[in-house]
Amino acid sequence: MLVAGAGALTDSDRLAMYETLLDDARSPLLVTTLPTAQAPWPPVVHVSPGLLSRSGWDEAEVLGSDPRLFHGSGTDAATAERLVASIAAGGGPTTEVLKLYQRDGTAIWVEVTVSPLTLSGGTFLVWVHRDVTRRRLVEAERRDREAFVRSVLASLPSQTAVVDGEGVVTAVNDAWIRYWRVHPAHDFPPEEATPPGQDPTVGMHYLDVCAGAYAAPAGDAGPAAEIAAGLADVLEQRRPAFTTDFALAERHSMRWFQVQIVPLRGRPGAVVSHQDITERKLGEQVLAFEATHDPLTALANRFALRDLLDGLLPPRPGSPAPALLFADLDGFKAVNDGLGHGAGDEVLIEVTRRLVRVADDATIARLGGDEFALLLPEADEASASDLAVRVVEVLREPYDVAGLRLTVSASVGVAVADGTHRTPGDLLRDADAAMYQAKERGRDRYAVFGPQLRERAVRRVRILDRLRHAMSEPTPDGLTLHYQPIVSFADRRLVGLEALARWRDDRLGVVPPGEFIEVAEDSGLIVRLGMWALVQACTDAVAAPGDLTVSVNVSPRQLADARIVDVVEEALALTGLPPHRLCLEITEGAVMSDIDAAVVRLGTLRAQGVRIALDDFGTGWSSLGHLQRLPVDRLKVDRSFVEALRGETEPVLPGPGRGAPWDRDAPARDRDGAAAVVSAIVALARGLGMRVTAEGVETAEQFRYLRELGCDDAQGFHLGRPAPWGAPQVVLPDTGDQVVS
């Protein structure tokens, strides 16, 4: 109701006012008089049921009071007072958002519109209240969310920008500002000329920001097209996100970034971030380099070489073919063993320098150890051979290492690709086969892979296949042992037999030992073959009379196997052969590959009574200090020294694997030198308490000469050829006496 008194409404006024306010009768509103100098806060003359219901006040409490009852006496009351003053000064309807305090002390947000209403009884102010609490809460939540997003955006270490639905930058973080403000791709004003918190890229299209900064060759758009397509796909909701790596050029360097583009939620646009991944990229490049390069020489490694060959093989008909040179250093092992791996590394580095100097048109790779490869992508046999000559010549030059002048040469194999080379392994195999032929011809030279070597390679494959088949049987198929006698010089008495493997295959026929033993050693089958030979020799020797010794060869692979002691002990236990009747023959090379392990393993066997012989003595690299450490009973003089002792008129007995006939023009000093070496070996053996056996004795003259030089025992065709167990073993030509059968 409207209160009576000064400014009271007449009935006609009341009717007119109600008609005016009919539409708002249910709205939270109140009516006051105009303020005066005496009453700047006009009293309430009317209050709607809607406002009473919303605020919780009674009508009696409201009528006669002023708007401060609802808006308090603070900031909101001051705002309400300005509203009233504005209306009193002749202004039109005015709206403000104020707090409305309810009777229980809580507050809601209302949008208050104050309008003048003139009736016959005077002018009044109509205060219409509209509840906007929900809207204010939503706006406050949005502001809080935006503030949170801005704070998160500012704290992100990666460069981050927000773009609208067209791709135009609308907001950026500090990292973005710091990077792009000074990037040489743009000529932005200096920082002091830019308002704080603003960035000149805001308002630019994102693609234009990066357009001139991509690190790409001239004429190449780089990743621009890919990133443009990714941005369009995200903005048009064709994909949920986009990411890729790209490089940006800076003044004196280049940095890698990963761009991530994700859509905004609830409105068109996207968030674009540039995360600096330069360190990761550099690390990946280092790892990639290490995976494809040799760490010592920085040359390409075997994996990189195979990748290159994959792209060149097989050669297209009528097109230039690649050629591969396989180089293996001669005498490098002596450097490593004698001077240590540090000196060996110095040699390898110098080899690399020399190869780079003479083969600038080739890709050079270190395959491992002392093996190198040189790849010519387009070559013929003539050009490849020319390079091989240069390699051999430059690598034979002396090396100054550790204060010494060393000589290391190279054996080089050359293979030019043809239609038979389908894979990198094919070409590597043939170049390797040619390299071994160069070694067999005397080292320090090169050899070209040809039809004969191809036939040899095919035969090796067939031998390996059949040997695997033979070794798969409980008793190796076709394998037997033949025995060659060892005779004492003193009384021509048989003192021992050396077991030698022989093989007749159903398909290949008789395979020479030099072929299948080499294949077995290279393939690892030698371990099982050696184990079979050991057991078989011990089995045969048990039936021999007296203390006849059986000698069994032990390969480098067998000696390197930590189980060698157990294998020998098991063979002796299985056959019942006394340990002192077994002699294991090892080469200098097998011992020197790991002298410490060899000393321990051979010492263990020696302590049990097994005898040890050092085979082919005089051709290896063992030093006197190493020889003194080895638990050896016997030195076997290499046949090359015995060969040189043959008389000028003596014929060469035929037999597989024998050397060339005696050269009648050979200087006598060769024989004298060989005799001096044998005498030195005998003296050395006497000083160390060892016996000396001369192998390869083929003539009576050699037999007499070696006896005079002081050798203890002899072995060779002059005394008897290898034969199966039980066959006549020894017939001395000068007496006709059969020694054993």
XYZ file of C-alpha atoms in Angstrom:
741
model
C 0.000 0.000 0.000
C 1.031 3.649 -0.376
C 1.492 5.566 2.837
C -0.663 8.691 3.554
C 0.677 12.076 4.409
C 2.763 14.546 2.514
C 2.800 13.624 -1.099
C 0.027 11.103 -0.590
C -1.557 9.760 -3.728
C -5.173 10.408 -4.582
C -7.361 7.589 -5.612
C -7.171 8.672 -9.241
C -3.405 8.919 -8.949
C -3.216 5.510 -7.376
C -5.326 4.069 -10.155
C -3.179 5.686 -12.800
C -0.029 4.440 -11.132
C -1.315 0.915 -10.820
C -2.317 0.921 -14.444
C 1.194 2.062 -15.319
C 2.857 -0.562 -13.177
C 0.462 -3.362 -13.929
C 2.939 -5.347 -15.952
C 5.523 -5.082 -13.164
C 3.198 -5.698 -10.274
C 4.828 -9.058 -9.579
C 8.315 -7.751 -10.010
C 10.496 -6.903 -7.019
C 10.005 -3.108 -6.974
C 9.488 -0.251 -4.618
C 8.436 3.395 -4.978
C 9.987 6.364 -3.226
C 9.459 10.061 -3.284
C 12.045 12.397 -4.716
C 14.921 13.296 -2.444
C 15.024 16.718 -0.836
C 17.722 18.734 0.853
C 16.317 17.720 4.198
C 15.838 14.055 3.160
C 18.506 13.034 0.601
C 17.310 9.470 1.025
C 13.658 9.494 0.033
C 11.256 7.299 1.965
C 9.603 4.223 0.539
C 5.944 4.800 -0.214
C 5.219 1.501 -1.916
C 6.736 -1.984 -2.009
C 5.644 -4.855 -4.238
C 4.792 -8.280 -2.896
C 7.478 -9.702 -5.173
C 10.236 -7.671 -3.451
C 8.864 -8.515 0.000
C 8.829 -12.210 -0.911
C 12.355 -12.102 -2.350
C 13.907 -10.108 0.509
C 12.047 -11.551 3.471
C 11.138 -8.135 4.875
C 7.614 -7.248 6.143
C 5.724 -4.435 4.472
C 5.501 -2.513 7.778
C 9.285 -2.633 8.105
C 9.802 -1.333 4.572
C 7.227 1.470 4.258
C 8.598 4.711 5.589
C 12.190 3.434 5.461
C 14.568 4.265 2.620
C 16.460 2.120 0.013
C 19.415 1.726 2.349
C 17.365 -0.963 4.030
C 18.025 -3.075 0.945
C 21.385 -1.770 -0.266
C 23.199 -1.183 3.022
C 25.299 1.838 3.848
C 28.485 0.977 1.953
C 29.509 1.063 -1.680
C 26.189 -0.138 -2.986
C 24.325 2.483 -0.927
C 26.571 5.188 -2.361
C 25.831 3.941 -5.870
C 22.097 4.011 -5.119
C 22.435 7.581 -3.824
C 24.055 8.629 -7.133
C 21.178 7.030 -8.969
C 18.697 9.091 -6.981
C 20.685 12.288 -7.469
C 20.866 11.672 -11.215
C 17.125 11.314 -11.459
C 16.522 14.359 -9.268
C 18.745 16.374 -11.577
C 16.466 15.606 -14.475
C 18.105 12.493 -15.801
C 16.271 9.627 -17.355
C 16.037 6.038 -16.187
C 19.353 4.746 -14.848
C 20.471 1.186 -14.243
C 23.126 -0.207 -11.934
C 23.960 -3.623 -10.551
C 23.841 -3.577 -6.767
C 23.746 -5.955 -3.868
C 20.351 -6.408 -2.247
C 20.579 -7.421 1.393
C 17.874 -9.757 2.613
C 16.359 -9.736 6.075
C 18.542 -12.734 7.139
C 21.693 -10.785 6.271
C 22.519 -12.575 3.039
C 22.867 -10.688 -0.190
C 21.900 -11.235 -3.773
C 22.888 -9.347 -6.891
C 20.147 -7.295 -8.546
C 20.028 -5.046 -11.536
C 18.265 -1.899 -10.302
C 16.601 0.432 -12.780
C 15.404 3.716 -11.249
C 12.827 5.632 -13.285
C 10.886 8.836 -12.522
C 7.108 8.602 -12.446
C 5.133 11.867 -12.472
C 1.522 11.866 -11.272
C -0.904 14.582 -10.259
C 0.261 14.158 -6.724
C 3.889 14.723 -7.607
C 6.933 12.887 -8.967
C 7.999 9.524 -7.613
C 10.911 7.148 -8.196
C 10.180 3.570 -9.227
C 12.937 1.103 -8.266
C 12.649 -2.068 -10.324
C 14.857 -4.955 -9.152
C 15.835 -7.871 -11.374
C 17.735 -10.785 -9.805
C 21.043 -11.235 -11.662
C 22.774 -13.347 -9.032
C 23.122 -16.348 -11.359
C 24.454 -14.178 -14.139
C 26.924 -12.513 -11.794
C 28.088 -15.902 -10.521
C 28.569 -17.127 -14.088
C 30.442 -13.935 -14.980
C 32.567 -14.198 -11.849
C 33.325 -17.838 -12.619
C 34.228 -16.882 -16.173
C 36.483 -14.100 -14.926
C 38.130 -16.439 -12.449
C 38.554 -19.033 -15.151
C 40.008 -16.504 -17.544
C 42.337 -15.213 -14.852
C 43.412 -18.775 -14.134
C 43.963 -19.462 -17.822
C 45.930 -16.228 -18.171
C 48.099 -17.125 -15.197
C 48.658 -20.650 -16.525
C 49.346 -19.275 -19.997
C 51.856 -16.815 -18.584
C 53.622 -19.527 -16.584
C 53.996 -21.982 -19.476
C 57.649 -22.334 -20.545
C 56.650 -23.072 -24.124
C 55.645 -20.293 -26.479
C 51.842 -20.296 -26.488
C 49.266 -18.322 -28.428
C 45.491 -18.380 -28.704
C 44.030 -17.968 -32.180
C 40.445 -17.361 -33.197
C 38.429 -19.335 -35.695
C 40.249 -17.647 -38.573
C 43.716 -18.348 -37.185
C 44.358 -14.783 -35.996
C 46.411 -14.452 -32.798
C 44.294 -13.051 -29.955
C 46.421 -13.754 -26.873
C 49.987 -14.826 -26.142
C 52.119 -15.657 -23.131
C 55.375 -14.109 -21.966
C 57.528 -16.809 -23.600
C 55.892 -16.066 -26.943
C 56.451 -12.326 -26.505
C 60.112 -12.729 -25.548
C 60.865 -14.925 -28.545
C 58.997 -13.215 -31.374
C 59.623 -9.612 -30.315
C 63.329 -9.972 -31.249
C 63.150 -12.645 -33.976
C 65.001 -11.539 -37.134
C 62.045 -12.574 -39.314
C 60.170 -9.437 -38.111
C 60.974 -5.782 -37.668
C 58.890 -5.143 -34.572
C 59.313 -1.935 -32.518
C 61.566 -2.190 -29.459
C 60.119 -3.401 -26.190
C 60.126 0.042 -24.606
C 57.896 1.266 -27.425
C 55.297 -1.431 -26.798
C 52.719 -1.168 -23.995
C 53.317 -3.678 -21.186
C 51.661 -7.027 -21.727
C 51.038 -6.388 -25.404
C 52.687 -8.116 -28.320
C 52.895 -7.008 -31.949
C 51.947 -10.488 -33.147
C 48.462 -10.132 -31.635
C 46.189 -9.415 -34.565
C 48.492 -11.181 -37.037
C 47.573 -14.482 -38.613
C 49.513 -17.267 -36.941
C 50.900 -18.509 -40.249
C 52.199 -15.012 -41.035
C 54.053 -14.918 -37.718
C 56.103 -17.994 -38.660
C 56.177 -17.559 -42.435
C 59.637 -16.029 -42.738
C 61.263 -17.961 -39.930
C 61.278 -21.589 -41.084
C 64.750 -23.077 -41.504
C 64.445 -24.461 -45.032
C 66.605 -24.355 -48.168
C 66.012 -21.565 -50.643
C 62.886 -22.258 -52.650
C 61.646 -24.811 -50.158
C 58.592 -23.917 -48.085
C 59.726 -26.294 -45.392
C 56.968 -27.303 -42.967
C 54.737 -24.301 -43.777
C 52.266 -26.249 -45.910
C 52.018 -29.077 -43.400
C 51.415 -26.695 -40.475
C 48.861 -24.670 -42.475
C 46.928 -27.830 -43.295
C 47.107 -28.986 -39.666
C 45.806 -25.638 -38.360
C 42.918 -25.663 -40.848
C 41.993 -29.223 -39.891
C 41.848 -28.345 -36.185
C 39.908 -25.091 -36.686
C 37.395 -26.854 -38.926
C 37.168 -29.799 -36.502
C 38.432 -32.347 -39.008
C 40.988 -33.618 -36.508
C 41.188 -33.382 -32.710
C 44.768 -32.075 -32.614
C 47.880 -31.564 -34.725
C 51.570 -31.850 -33.896
C 54.829 -31.843 -35.830
C 58.479 -30.878 -35.430
C 60.018 -27.979 -37.304
C 63.093 -25.778 -37.209
C 63.236 -21.986 -36.996
C 66.240 -20.054 -38.238
C 67.723 -17.479 -35.908
C 70.515 -14.983 -36.484
C 73.436 -17.328 -36.017
C 71.827 -20.656 -35.246
C 68.758 -22.815 -35.600
C 66.341 -24.097 -32.995
C 63.938 -26.994 -33.152
C 60.358 -26.752 -31.908
C 57.389 -29.056 -31.638
C 54.149 -27.312 -32.553
C 50.940 -28.538 -30.938
C 47.568 -27.206 -32.024
C 44.458 -28.114 -29.998
C 40.952 -26.632 -30.322
C 39.416 -24.264 -27.809
C 36.441 -25.538 -25.858
C 33.126 -23.902 -26.336
C 34.121 -21.413 -29.038
C 35.960 -21.322 -32.350
C 39.715 -21.118 -32.182
C 42.735 -23.063 -31.018
C 45.705 -22.992 -28.685
C 49.053 -23.118 -30.477
C 52.198 -23.964 -28.529
C 55.845 -24.104 -29.605
C 57.886 -26.313 -27.290
C 61.653 -25.967 -27.652
C 63.020 -29.454 -28.407
C 66.468 -28.379 -29.598
C 68.316 -30.350 -26.914
C 66.261 -33.437 -27.668
C 66.925 -33.099 -31.389
C 70.634 -32.644 -30.801
C 70.597 -35.694 -28.556
C 68.760 -37.676 -31.229
C 71.321 -36.563 -33.796
C 74.134 -37.697 -31.499
C 72.444 -41.060 -30.955
C 71.799 -41.438 -34.678
C 75.441 -40.644 -35.403
C 76.655 -43.091 -32.781
C 74.348 -45.781 -34.161
C 75.773 -45.396 -37.667
C 79.395 -44.413 -37.016
C 82.458 -45.915 -35.410
C 83.241 -44.120 -32.112
C 87.021 -44.249 -32.561
C 87.419 -43.110 -36.162
C 84.031 -41.404 -36.777
C 83.781 -43.427 -39.984
C 80.534 -45.052 -41.032
C 80.003 -48.425 -39.373
C 78.750 -51.737 -40.733
C 75.080 -50.758 -40.295
C 75.504 -47.497 -42.201
C 77.373 -49.303 -44.975
C 74.574 -51.851 -45.308
C 72.004 -49.050 -45.541
C 73.991 -47.447 -48.365
C 74.340 -50.758 -50.171
C 70.606 -51.413 -49.800
C 69.986 -48.370 -51.983
C 72.499 -49.484 -54.629
C 71.691 -53.183 -54.951
C 70.878 -54.933 -57.105
C 72.445 -52.773 -59.826
C 70.141 -51.857 -62.700
C 71.088 -53.387 -66.059
C 73.053 -50.929 -68.140
C 73.725 -48.618 -65.192
C 77.014 -48.112 -63.337
C 77.448 -50.645 -60.571
C 78.874 -50.132 -57.090
C 82.202 -51.626 -56.073
C 83.270 -52.597 -52.577
C 86.824 -52.825 -51.253
C 87.356 -54.898 -48.102
C 90.654 -54.071 -46.356
C 92.102 -56.054 -43.457
C 95.301 -54.882 -41.758
C 98.264 -57.268 -41.741
C 100.268 -57.393 -38.536
C 97.852 -55.226 -36.545
C 97.339 -57.902 -33.880
C 101.041 -57.753 -33.050
C 100.709 -54.024 -32.343
C 97.764 -54.573 -30.015
C 99.379 -57.510 -28.217
C 102.823 -55.995 -27.986
C 102.123 -52.301 -27.360
C 98.569 -52.308 -26.034
C 95.238 -51.145 -27.373
C 96.168 -47.480 -27.031
C 98.895 -47.913 -29.648
C 96.504 -49.964 -31.748
C 93.969 -47.137 -31.655
C 96.637 -44.685 -32.833
C 97.328 -46.928 -35.815
C 93.618 -47.195 -36.649
C 93.209 -43.415 -36.534
C 96.219 -42.931 -38.813
C 94.833 -45.595 -41.181
C 91.608 -43.601 -41.303
C 93.468 -40.385 -42.183
C 95.316 -42.124 -44.991
C 92.194 -43.738 -46.413
C 90.394 -40.396 -46.446
C 93.382 -38.878 -48.236
C 93.462 -41.402 -51.085
C 89.741 -42.231 -51.352
C 87.892 -38.933 -51.262
C 85.383 -40.270 -53.807
C 84.454 -43.294 -51.690
C 82.401 -43.886 -48.577
C 84.768 -45.316 -45.981
C 83.515 -47.541 -43.163
C 85.161 -49.328 -40.292
C 83.543 -52.728 -39.981
C 85.179 -53.587 -36.669
C 88.628 -54.410 -35.330
C 91.141 -53.878 -38.131
C 88.635 -54.257 -40.985
C 87.709 -51.353 -43.262
C 85.464 -51.057 -46.298
C 85.473 -48.518 -49.123
C 82.323 -48.150 -51.227
C 82.415 -46.663 -54.717
C 78.806 -46.027 -55.800
C 79.717 -46.149 -59.515
C 82.780 -48.093 -60.614
C 84.181 -50.830 -62.789
C 86.945 -53.317 -62.095
C 89.639 -50.977 -63.430
C 88.700 -47.992 -61.259
C 88.140 -50.186 -58.193
C 91.521 -51.866 -58.719
C 93.188 -48.471 -59.091
C 91.792 -47.439 -55.704
C 92.909 -50.772 -54.200
C 96.468 -50.094 -55.371
C 96.435 -46.655 -53.739
C 95.083 -48.129 -50.494
C 97.731 -50.870 -50.349
C 100.523 -48.402 -51.090
C 99.484 -45.766 -48.575
C 98.858 -48.242 -45.767
C 102.255 -49.932 -46.077
C 104.040 -46.700 -45.212
C 105.597 -46.804 -41.705
C 103.631 -45.684 -38.643
C 105.265 -43.678 -35.854
C 103.583 -44.880 -32.663
C 104.783 -44.877 -29.037
C 108.249 -43.796 -30.105
C 108.542 -46.729 -32.507
C 108.434 -46.996 -36.273
C 105.942 -49.753 -37.081
C 105.090 -51.524 -40.302
C 101.474 -52.489 -40.891
C 100.225 -53.443 -44.331
C 96.803 -54.308 -45.717
C 95.226 -57.119 -47.697
C 92.418 -55.747 -49.868
C 89.606 -57.613 -51.575
C 87.689 -56.015 -54.458
C 84.175 -56.982 -55.559
C 82.252 -55.200 -58.328
C 78.488 -55.727 -58.094
C 76.663 -57.624 -60.807
C 73.292 -59.302 -61.139
C 74.204 -61.945 -58.570
C 74.560 -59.374 -55.791
C 71.011 -58.923 -54.528
C 71.763 -57.892 -50.952
C 74.549 -56.068 -49.064
C 75.570 -59.409 -47.584
C 76.258 -60.780 -51.055
C 78.724 -58.027 -51.937
C 80.358 -58.034 -48.498
C 80.799 -61.805 -48.724
C 82.536 -61.628 -52.084
C 84.790 -58.702 -51.130
C 85.731 -60.604 -47.966
C 86.539 -63.730 -50.005
C 88.791 -61.675 -52.283
C 90.531 -60.183 -49.244
C 91.341 -63.656 -47.927
C 92.760 -64.584 -51.304
C 95.054 -61.539 -51.063
C 96.224 -62.787 -47.655
C 96.857 -66.270 -49.016
C 98.961 -64.796 -51.828
C 101.310 -63.163 -49.337
C 99.447 -60.157 -47.835
C 100.209 -56.499 -48.612
C 98.344 -56.756 -51.904
C 94.863 -56.807 -53.374
C 92.773 -59.432 -55.142
C 89.655 -59.094 -57.282
C 86.710 -61.392 -56.780
C 86.190 -63.548 -59.871
C 84.631 -66.813 -61.030
C 87.184 -68.974 -59.207
C 86.556 -67.219 -55.936
C 82.813 -67.487 -56.529
C 83.202 -71.232 -56.995
C 85.292 -71.370 -53.842
C 82.662 -69.395 -51.912
C 79.911 -71.707 -53.161
C 81.997 -74.715 -52.173
C 82.510 -73.312 -48.682
C 78.743 -72.960 -48.331
C 78.251 -76.546 -49.443
C 80.978 -77.789 -47.117
C 79.387 -75.933 -44.215
C 75.977 -77.391 -45.016
C 77.268 -80.949 -45.249
C 79.495 -80.524 -42.193
C 76.510 -79.366 -40.152
C 74.672 -82.455 -41.336
C 77.598 -84.711 -40.426
C 77.972 -83.157 -36.978
C 74.245 -83.527 -36.276
C 74.658 -87.306 -36.010
C 75.619 -88.924 -32.663
C 78.678 -90.301 -34.486
C 79.813 -87.738 -37.071
C 78.980 -89.080 -40.530
C 82.058 -89.773 -42.639
C 84.536 -88.335 -40.159
C 87.478 -90.465 -39.071
C 90.835 -89.989 -37.397
C 94.142 -90.820 -39.021
C 97.341 -90.921 -36.993
C 100.822 -89.740 -37.956
C 103.747 -91.143 -35.979
C 106.159 -89.146 -33.844
C 109.562 -90.842 -33.653
C 112.473 -90.335 -31.291
C 115.719 -89.203 -32.964
C 117.764 -91.078 -30.374
C 116.548 -94.626 -31.013
C 113.956 -94.246 -33.780
C 111.356 -95.495 -31.383
C 107.716 -94.564 -31.819
C 106.872 -92.231 -28.915
C 103.558 -90.825 -30.001
C 100.856 -90.365 -32.618
C 99.152 -87.157 -33.729
C 95.441 -87.489 -34.415
C 94.372 -85.802 -37.670
C 90.738 -85.518 -38.804
C 89.719 -86.853 -42.243
C 86.315 -86.583 -43.910
C 84.623 -88.363 -46.783
C 81.137 -87.009 -47.520
C 78.514 -88.922 -49.505
C 77.969 -85.936 -51.814
C 81.254 -84.049 -51.751
C 83.594 -87.029 -51.655
C 86.911 -86.641 -49.839
C 87.177 -83.105 -48.443
C 90.773 -82.005 -47.668
C 91.377 -81.116 -44.006
C 92.543 -77.635 -44.976
C 89.063 -76.945 -46.335
C 86.697 -78.380 -43.755
C 88.813 -77.467 -40.701
C 88.834 -73.823 -41.812
C 85.070 -73.871 -42.370
C 84.529 -75.504 -38.990
C 86.696 -72.895 -37.272
C 84.898 -69.990 -38.939
C 81.416 -71.390 -38.235
C 82.068 -72.516 -34.654
C 81.530 -76.190 -35.491
C 85.160 -76.740 -34.536
C 84.173 -76.919 -30.859
C 81.998 -79.983 -31.376
C 84.374 -81.443 -33.948
C 87.273 -81.030 -31.516
C 85.297 -82.646 -28.705
C 84.540 -85.665 -30.902
C 88.179 -85.941 -32.001
C 89.383 -85.769 -28.390
C 87.103 -88.582 -27.199
C 87.823 -90.743 -30.261
C 91.614 -90.296 -29.956
C 91.539 -91.172 -26.255
C 89.413 -94.235 -27.020
C 91.853 -95.459 -29.687
C 94.938 -94.720 -27.563
C 93.733 -96.804 -24.611
C 94.483 -99.951 -26.629
C 98.025 -98.841 -27.577
C 100.926 -100.555 -25.818
C 103.172 -98.894 -23.265
C 103.140 -95.169 -22.677
C 102.488 -94.210 -26.275
C 101.204 -90.615 -26.313
C 98.324 -89.409 -28.498
C 98.374 -85.766 -29.549
C 95.143 -83.889 -30.286
C 94.983 -80.412 -31.803
C 93.040 -77.771 -29.848
C 91.685 -74.878 -31.931
C 91.674 -71.233 -30.788
C 87.908 -71.415 -30.294
C 88.232 -74.466 -28.084
C 90.959 -72.906 -25.959
C 88.898 -69.717 -25.594
C 85.970 -71.788 -24.305
C 85.940 -71.768 -20.493
C 84.659 -75.372 -20.575
C 87.856 -76.767 -22.136
C 89.135 -78.135 -18.802
C 85.845 -79.936 -18.114
C 85.750 -81.331 -21.667
C 89.243 -82.847 -21.359
C 88.555 -84.253 -17.886
C 85.311 -85.865 -19.114
C 87.081 -87.433 -22.135
C 89.765 -88.953 -19.907
C 87.207 -90.212 -17.407
C 85.010 -91.667 -20.151
C 87.813 -93.552 -21.908
C 90.077 -94.372 -18.986
C 93.187 -92.995 -20.716
C 95.839 -91.899 -18.185
C 96.314 -88.109 -18.379
C 100.078 -88.356 -19.069
C 99.361 -90.185 -22.332
C 97.340 -87.266 -23.741
C 99.117 -84.296 -25.347
C 97.162 -81.195 -26.374
C 98.676 -79.231 -29.260
C 97.967 -75.508 -29.360
C 99.263 -72.741 -31.612
C 100.982 -69.546 -30.541
C 98.090 -67.516 -31.952
C 95.523 -69.394 -29.886
C 97.499 -68.716 -26.715
C 98.253 -65.062 -27.400
C 94.621 -64.068 -27.947
C 94.147 -64.292 -24.150
C 97.426 -65.248 -22.504
C 96.122 -64.969 -18.936
C 93.157 -67.301 -19.493
C 95.339 -69.722 -21.466
C 97.884 -69.932 -18.622
C 95.143 -70.733 -16.088
C 93.373 -73.364 -18.221
C 96.497 -75.095 -19.492
C 98.037 -74.963 -16.023
C 95.026 -76.764 -14.578
C 95.303 -79.535 -17.161
C 99.090 -79.709 -16.806
C 98.729 -80.163 -13.054
C 96.596 -83.258 -13.713
C 99.308 -84.802 -15.918
C 98.096 -83.784 -19.387
C 100.989 -82.787 -21.644
C 100.991 -79.526 -23.597
C 102.752 -78.878 -26.918
C 103.165 -75.475 -28.602
C 102.573 -76.124 -32.318
C 104.062 -74.228 -35.306
C 106.574 -72.610 -32.980
C 108.691 -69.808 -34.437
C 105.999 -68.227 -36.639
C 103.848 -66.505 -34.031
C 104.230 -63.491 -31.777
C 104.840 -65.011 -28.383
C 107.622 -63.386 -26.411
C 110.141 -65.168 -24.216
C 108.346 -63.783 -21.181
C 105.066 -65.308 -22.329
C 106.745 -68.616 -23.168
C 108.190 -68.770 -19.672
C 104.693 -68.399 -18.216
C 103.100 -71.109 -20.336
C 102.906 -74.637 -18.840
C 104.315 -76.256 -22.000
C 106.149 -79.642 -22.257
C 107.093 -79.562 -25.907
C 107.904 -77.094 -28.718
C 107.064 -78.204 -32.271
C 109.339 -76.478 -34.815
C 107.262 -75.102 -37.681
C 107.624 -77.027 -40.942
C 108.751 -73.857 -42.788
C 112.127 -74.039 -41.011
C 112.422 -77.775 -41.676
C 111.546 -77.177 -45.342
C 114.534 -74.845 -45.695
C 116.868 -77.601 -44.490
C 116.199 -79.854 -47.501
C 119.328 -80.726 -49.503
C 119.637 -79.309 -53.043
C 119.376 -82.688 -54.751
C 116.628 -84.055 -52.569
C 113.244 -84.631 -54.236
C 110.013 -83.325 -52.722
C 107.743 -86.142 -51.621
C 104.293 -85.689 -53.117
C 101.381 -85.034 -50.857
C 98.517 -82.631 -50.290
C 99.428 -79.270 -48.836
C 103.182 -79.577 -49.527
C 105.266 -76.640 -50.628
C 106.826 -75.991 -54.021
C 109.869 -78.108 -55.142
C 113.294 -77.056 -53.911
C 114.636 -74.036 -55.728
C 118.188 -75.056 -56.751
C 119.188 -71.403 -57.049
C 118.128 -70.545 -53.498
C 121.038 -69.043 -51.534
C 122.680 -71.213 -48.932
C 122.031 -68.570 -46.325
C 118.355 -69.628 -46.268
C 119.425 -73.050 -45.016
C 121.919 -71.517 -42.629
C 119.287 -69.130 -41.283
C 116.792 -71.944 -40.770
C 119.444 -74.024 -39.014
C 120.237 -71.100 -36.731
C 116.568 -70.697 -35.830
C 116.191 -74.410 -35.075
C 119.354 -74.371 -32.948
C 118.021 -71.382 -31.019
C 114.696 -73.119 -30.436
C 116.473 -76.225 -29.169
C 118.624 -74.157 -26.808
C 115.561 -72.276 -25.586
C 113.652 -75.511 -24.982
C 116.596 -77.031 -23.095
C 116.751 -73.988 -20.840
C 113.029 -74.241 -20.082
C 113.005 -78.021 -19.639
C 110.999 -78.738 -22.788
C 111.349 -81.292 -25.597
C 111.593 -80.272 -29.263
C 109.713 -81.978 -32.089
C 110.503 -81.176 -35.729
C 107.472 -81.537 -37.988
C 107.447 -81.775 -41.757
C 110.475 -84.075 -42.017
C 110.361 -85.402 -45.579
C 113.910 -86.488 -46.382
C 116.697 -88.513 -44.824
C 118.958 -85.446 -45.084
C 116.528 -83.381 -43.018
C 116.239 -86.200 -40.508
C 120.049 -86.360 -40.031
C 120.412 -82.568 -39.934
C 117.714 -82.113 -37.295
C 119.168 -84.914 -35.184
C 122.548 -83.134 -35.272
C 120.886 -79.854 -34.262
C 119.625 -81.549 -31.096
C 115.907 -82.070 -31.767
C 114.305 -84.805 -29.657
C 111.580 -86.148 -31.941
C 110.582 -86.024 -35.597
C 107.310 -86.143 -37.520
C 106.737 -86.128 -41.263
C 106.229 -88.104 -44.478
C 109.773 -89.483 -44.275
C 108.685 -91.344 -41.170
C 105.133 -92.195 -42.037
C 101.961 -90.788 -43.507
C 98.752 -90.374 -41.508
C 96.786 -93.630 -41.533
C 93.790 -95.132 -39.733
C 94.397 -96.720 -36.349
C 95.990 -100.169 -36.680
C 97.504 -99.660 -40.157
C 101.333 -99.829 -40.633
C 102.526 -96.507 -39.299
C 106.290 -96.068 -39.756
C 108.815 -97.442 -42.263
C 112.269 -95.832 -42.205
C 113.592 -95.740 -45.799
C 117.222 -96.012 -44.779
C 116.738 -99.193 -42.740
C 113.552 -100.775 -43.999
C 112.613 -101.432 -40.393
C 108.936 -101.196 -39.571
C 108.606 -99.369 -36.282
C 104.965 -99.977 -35.421
C 101.833 -101.402 -36.914
